[in-house]
Amino acid sequence: MVLEQIARPRDGRTAVHDARVLDAMRAVPRHLFVPEEARNEAYDDHPIPIGHGQTISQPYIVAVMTEQLALPPRARTLEIGTGSGYQTAVLARLAAEVFSIERVPRLAEEADRRLGEQGFRNVRIRVGDGFEGWSEHAPYDGILLTAAPPEIPPRLVDQLRPGGRLVAPVGADHGVQPITLVTKRADGAVEETRVMGARFVPMVPGVDREG
Ligand code: SAH
């Protein structure tokens, strides 16, 4: 999967070169993050439904977004939208600490159990609203959103360390949400660049009390 879809994609997509990211993608067993009936397609390059109307992100997009974060050594990271925990696991192989917020309680519980069973000890997951971030552990070197907000949530930018990077699909349009890189300069000024188009589930405010 990693070689064909990510490091040397044949269809003209931009390749991911960062060796640490490719190693992390090789190391995380994606089949353990998809529902049992979907295990045979776990390494195909597309999103897969994980229940509650949500999907596990496409591996190529996980790799692209993780590369854009360009995490420094010993990084502290925040993820919004734990979902299956797959992207969380990739981050956990690269960062010292990963904090992850999920609005659907059942998904948060399942991801927590899964990551625990796989021996990840540097991840903390909580049920909450990602628009608020997790200020107790801020500032973060990297913040990654795996659901698309209509615009970059200002509270998350506040929780980014100067020199840090935030990567998010942005846009209320359900067709395409361009993946956007936000960099916070040492003087606190913020710059935005577009990385590529992608499709994500929308980021929904508040916690899902039913889930
Ligand atoms: N990274 C996940 C992708 C899951 S899809 C994976 O690889 O499996 C996006 C997730 O974002 C969903 O689980 C959805 O419930 C969650 N989400 C949506 N809005 C949110 C919000 N405001 N706060 C936290 N999580 C949110």
XYZ file of C-alpha atoms and ligand atoms in Angstrom:
237
model
C 0.000 0.000 0.000
C 2.627 2.506 1.036
C 4.820 2.110 -2.005
C 2.103 1.980 -4.656
C -0.329 4.532 -3.299
C 1.749 6.959 -1.324
C 5.483 6.978 -2.092
C 5.126 6.435 -5.862
C 1.530 6.995 -6.917
C 1.145 6.334 -10.649
C -1.788 8.601 -11.313
C 0.025 11.924 -11.173
C -0.752 12.639 -7.536
C 2.011 14.257 -5.517
C 4.156 11.625 -3.814
C 4.872 11.664 -0.101
C 8.643 11.610 0.474
C 9.139 12.014 4.211
C 10.749 8.730 5.280
C 9.471 9.006 8.843
C 5.905 9.390 7.617
C 6.270 6.439 5.234
C 7.705 4.298 8.064
C 4.787 5.229 10.323
C 2.317 4.349 7.550
C 4.025 0.966 7.114
C 3.973 0.264 10.822
C 0.292 0.907 11.572
C -1.945 -2.109 10.804
C -4.879 -0.405 9.066
C -6.980 -3.593 9.063
C -7.302 -3.332 12.838
C -9.070 0.037 12.479
C -11.839 -0.951 10.060
C -14.990 -2.962 10.813
C -14.425 -6.717 10.508
C -16.506 -7.051 7.332
C -14.261 -4.481 5.599
C -10.908 -6.080 6.498
C -10.325 -7.339 2.949
C -10.384 -3.754 1.670
C -8.396 -2.244 4.524
C -5.372 -1.522 2.317
C -7.300 -0.151 -0.664
C -6.887 3.537 -1.266
C -10.292 4.842 -0.287
C -12.207 5.848 2.831
C -14.231 3.085 4.588
C -17.389 3.564 6.699
C -16.779 3.024 10.429
C -20.353 3.573 11.695
C -22.109 6.671 13.035
C -22.029 8.095 9.493
C -18.235 8.483 9.694
C -15.355 7.077 7.676
C -11.718 6.143 8.222
C -9.709 8.492 6.004
C -8.032 7.384 2.797
C -4.413 6.323 3.499
C -2.941 8.660 0.882
C -4.655 11.669 2.479
C -3.529 10.584 5.959
C 0.055 10.488 4.656
C -0.184 13.867 2.897
C -1.654 15.619 5.919
C 0.847 14.039 8.294
C 3.756 15.089 6.063
C 2.433 18.656 5.955
C 2.493 18.794 9.762
C 6.301 18.370 9.608
C 6.448 17.438 13.279
C 9.635 18.326 15.147
C 11.250 15.673 17.405
C 9.389 15.203 20.720
C 6.313 16.932 19.334
C 3.084 17.482 21.213
C 0.152 17.151 18.845
C -3.598 17.653 18.878
C -5.976 15.801 16.565
C -9.614 16.763 16.010
C -11.838 13.862 14.912
C -10.425 10.622 16.366
C -12.858 8.433 14.384
C -11.341 4.950 14.145
C -8.061 6.100 15.682
C -6.077 5.274 12.537
C -4.712 8.771 11.964
C -4.142 8.989 15.733
C -1.929 5.885 15.543
C 0.115 7.306 12.659
C 0.660 10.511 14.649
C 1.532 8.524 17.767
C 4.425 6.848 15.923
C 5.884 10.257 15.067
C 5.094 12.430 18.057
C 5.929 12.250 21.754
C 2.332 12.958 22.741
C -0.982 12.889 20.906
C -4.177 14.396 22.291
C -7.281 13.603 20.266
C -10.869 14.860 20.521
C -13.938 13.049 19.185
C -17.556 14.232 19.447
C -19.158 10.747 19.210
C -18.626 8.956 22.562
C -18.840 5.423 21.099
C -16.156 6.140 18.501
C -13.904 7.687 21.151
C -14.272 4.608 23.385
C -13.602 2.150 20.595
C -10.555 4.046 19.364
C -9.196 4.278 22.898
C -9.565 0.533 23.417
C -8.016 -0.271 20.031
C -4.989 1.945 20.579
C -4.558 0.578 24.109
C -4.621 -3.008 22.796
C -1.980 -2.112 20.251
C 0.283 -0.793 22.968
C 0.111 2.931 22.293
C 0.879 4.696 25.573
C 1.367 8.264 24.335
C -2.233 8.939 23.252
C -5.044 10.578 25.182
C -8.532 10.670 23.742
C -11.478 12.605 25.070
C -15.069 13.246 24.086
C -15.538 16.904 23.297
C -16.069 19.583 20.726
C -13.004 20.063 18.567
C -13.867 23.702 17.907
C -12.811 24.348 21.514
C -9.509 22.480 21.300
C -7.853 21.141 24.475
C -6.325 24.164 26.135
C -4.914 22.357 29.209
C -2.156 20.804 27.101
C -1.511 23.704 24.733
C 0.580 24.906 23.028
C 0.867 22.218 20.360
C 3.597 21.807 17.751
C 1.045 20.359 15.339
C -2.757 20.344 15.115
C -4.502 18.075 12.616
C -8.213 18.170 11.765
C -9.804 15.167 10.076
C -13.255 16.731 9.742
C -13.850 19.920 7.771
C -14.836 23.140 9.586
C -16.344 25.977 7.526
C -13.296 28.048 8.433
C -10.171 27.580 10.555
C -11.347 27.574 14.206
C -9.655 30.536 15.933
C -9.354 28.727 19.294
C -7.217 26.087 17.616
C -4.892 28.690 16.145
C -4.570 30.168 19.653
C -3.450 26.747 20.922
C -0.696 26.435 18.317
C 2.893 27.094 19.392
C 4.739 29.846 17.522
C 6.540 27.927 14.771
C 3.782 25.286 14.841
C 1.615 24.027 11.992
C -2.083 23.264 11.694
C -3.431 21.160 8.825
C -7.150 21.035 8.070
C -9.636 20.445 5.286
C -11.593 23.697 5.181
C -14.911 24.600 3.642
C -18.627 24.381 4.156
C -19.025 23.164 0.558
C -19.628 19.403 0.746
C -17.996 18.808 -2.640
C -14.368 19.678 -2.022
C -12.649 20.996 1.065
C -9.130 22.104 0.229
C -6.544 20.870 2.698
C -5.107 24.021 4.190
C -1.808 24.497 6.018
C -1.726 27.205 8.668
C 1.709 28.178 9.949
C 2.190 30.349 12.988
C 5.387 32.334 12.711
C 7.646 32.999 15.680
C 6.157 36.513 15.970
C 2.648 35.026 16.139
C 1.602 36.064 12.610
C -0.363 33.407 10.742
C -0.026 32.304 7.107
C -2.363 30.026 5.159
C -1.518 27.895 2.119
C -3.602 25.415 0.177
C -2.124 21.951 -0.135
C -4.634 20.063 -2.317
C -8.336 19.367 -2.753
C -9.972 16.581 -0.732
C -13.341 15.407 0.566
C -14.011 15.083 4.265
C -16.988 14.763 6.551
C -18.006 18.132 7.982
C -16.936 19.154 11.453
C -20.091 19.399 13.555
C -20.202 21.646 16.628
C -21.011 20.192 20.051
C -20.847 16.649 21.460
C -23.082 13.862 20.111
C -24.986 12.793 23.236
C -26.719 9.954 21.370
C -23.552 8.325 19.999
N -9.124 10.371 11.515
C -10.278 9.542 11.436
C -11.280 10.139 10.505
C -12.658 10.097 11.065
S -13.881 11.042 10.201
C -9.888 8.149 11.005
O -8.823 7.996 10.382
O -10.631 7.207 11.273
C -13.953 12.519 11.173
C -14.318 12.392 12.619
O -14.480 13.716 13.132
C -15.622 11.665 12.899
O -15.389 10.605 13.776
C -16.517 12.746 13.534
O -17.389 12.243 14.522
C -15.477 13.683 14.128
N -15.937 15.057 14.363
C -16.772 15.817 13.609
N -16.965 17.026 14.170
C -16.226 17.045 15.322
C -16.023 18.013 16.370
N -16.591 19.211 16.359
N -15.210 17.672 17.386
C -14.606 16.459 17.447
N -14.776 15.506 16.493
C -15.575 15.790 15.453
